[in-house]
XYZ file of C-alpha atoms in Angstrom:
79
model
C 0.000 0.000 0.000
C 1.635 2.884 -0.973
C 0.643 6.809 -0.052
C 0.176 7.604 -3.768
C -2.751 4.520 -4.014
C -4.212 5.837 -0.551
C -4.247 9.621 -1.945
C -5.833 8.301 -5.044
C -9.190 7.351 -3.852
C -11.527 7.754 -6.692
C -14.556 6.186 -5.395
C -14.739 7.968 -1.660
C -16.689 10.889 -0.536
C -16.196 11.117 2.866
C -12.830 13.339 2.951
C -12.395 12.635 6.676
C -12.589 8.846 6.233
C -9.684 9.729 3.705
C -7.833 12.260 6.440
C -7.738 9.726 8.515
C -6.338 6.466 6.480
C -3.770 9.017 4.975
C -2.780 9.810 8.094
C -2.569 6.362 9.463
C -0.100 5.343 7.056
C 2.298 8.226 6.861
C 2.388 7.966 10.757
C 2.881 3.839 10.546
C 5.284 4.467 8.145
C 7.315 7.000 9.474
C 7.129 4.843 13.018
C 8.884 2.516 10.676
C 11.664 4.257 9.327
C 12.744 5.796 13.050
C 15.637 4.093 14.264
C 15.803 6.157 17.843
C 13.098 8.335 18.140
C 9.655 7.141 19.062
C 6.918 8.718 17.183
C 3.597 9.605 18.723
C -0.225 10.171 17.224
C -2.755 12.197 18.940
C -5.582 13.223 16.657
C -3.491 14.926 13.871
C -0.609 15.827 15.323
C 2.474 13.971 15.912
C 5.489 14.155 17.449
C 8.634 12.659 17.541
C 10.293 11.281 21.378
C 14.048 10.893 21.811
C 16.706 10.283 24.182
C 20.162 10.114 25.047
C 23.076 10.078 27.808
C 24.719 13.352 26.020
C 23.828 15.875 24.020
C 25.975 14.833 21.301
C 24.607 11.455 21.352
C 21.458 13.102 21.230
C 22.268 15.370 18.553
C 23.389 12.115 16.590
C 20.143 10.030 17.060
C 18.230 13.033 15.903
C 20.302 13.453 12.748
C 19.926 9.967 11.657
C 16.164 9.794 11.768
C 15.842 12.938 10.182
C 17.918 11.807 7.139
C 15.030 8.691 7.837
C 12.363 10.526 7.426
C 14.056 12.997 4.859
C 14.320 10.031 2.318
C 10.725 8.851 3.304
C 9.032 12.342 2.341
C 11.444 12.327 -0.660
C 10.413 8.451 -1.630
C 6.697 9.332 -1.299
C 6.780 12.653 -3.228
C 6.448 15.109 -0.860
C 8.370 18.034 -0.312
């Protein structure tokens, strides 16, 4: 299931039914592509958790999973 297919419902009217799936799968798939954050969902916001013993380290984890998520928005066309 990719975002494009989800974005291109055809047959749907109810745009909050769509809100909602679209949703559902960027969060699920960003969740996925975090390798030390934690990502959270409350109605449509989310936010992303991490931690670390320094503030290097910290600084390090954060990089990564931005360059994650970076290549995620990149791979799924948006900017």
């Amino acid at each position: 299931l990719s975002l494009a297919s989800i974005l291109d419902f055809q047959h749907s009217t109810d745009e909050a039914q769509k809100a909602e799936t679209v949703l559902s799968a960027v969060y699920n798939d960003i969740s996925i592509c975090l390798d030390y954050g934690v990502a959270r969902l409350f109605a449509d916001d989310m936010s992303l958790t991490f931690s670390g013993c320094s503030c290097p380290a910290l600084q390090n984890k954060m990089s990564k999973d931005h360059k994650g998520i970076a290549s995620w928005l990149s791979a799924n066309g948006l900017p």
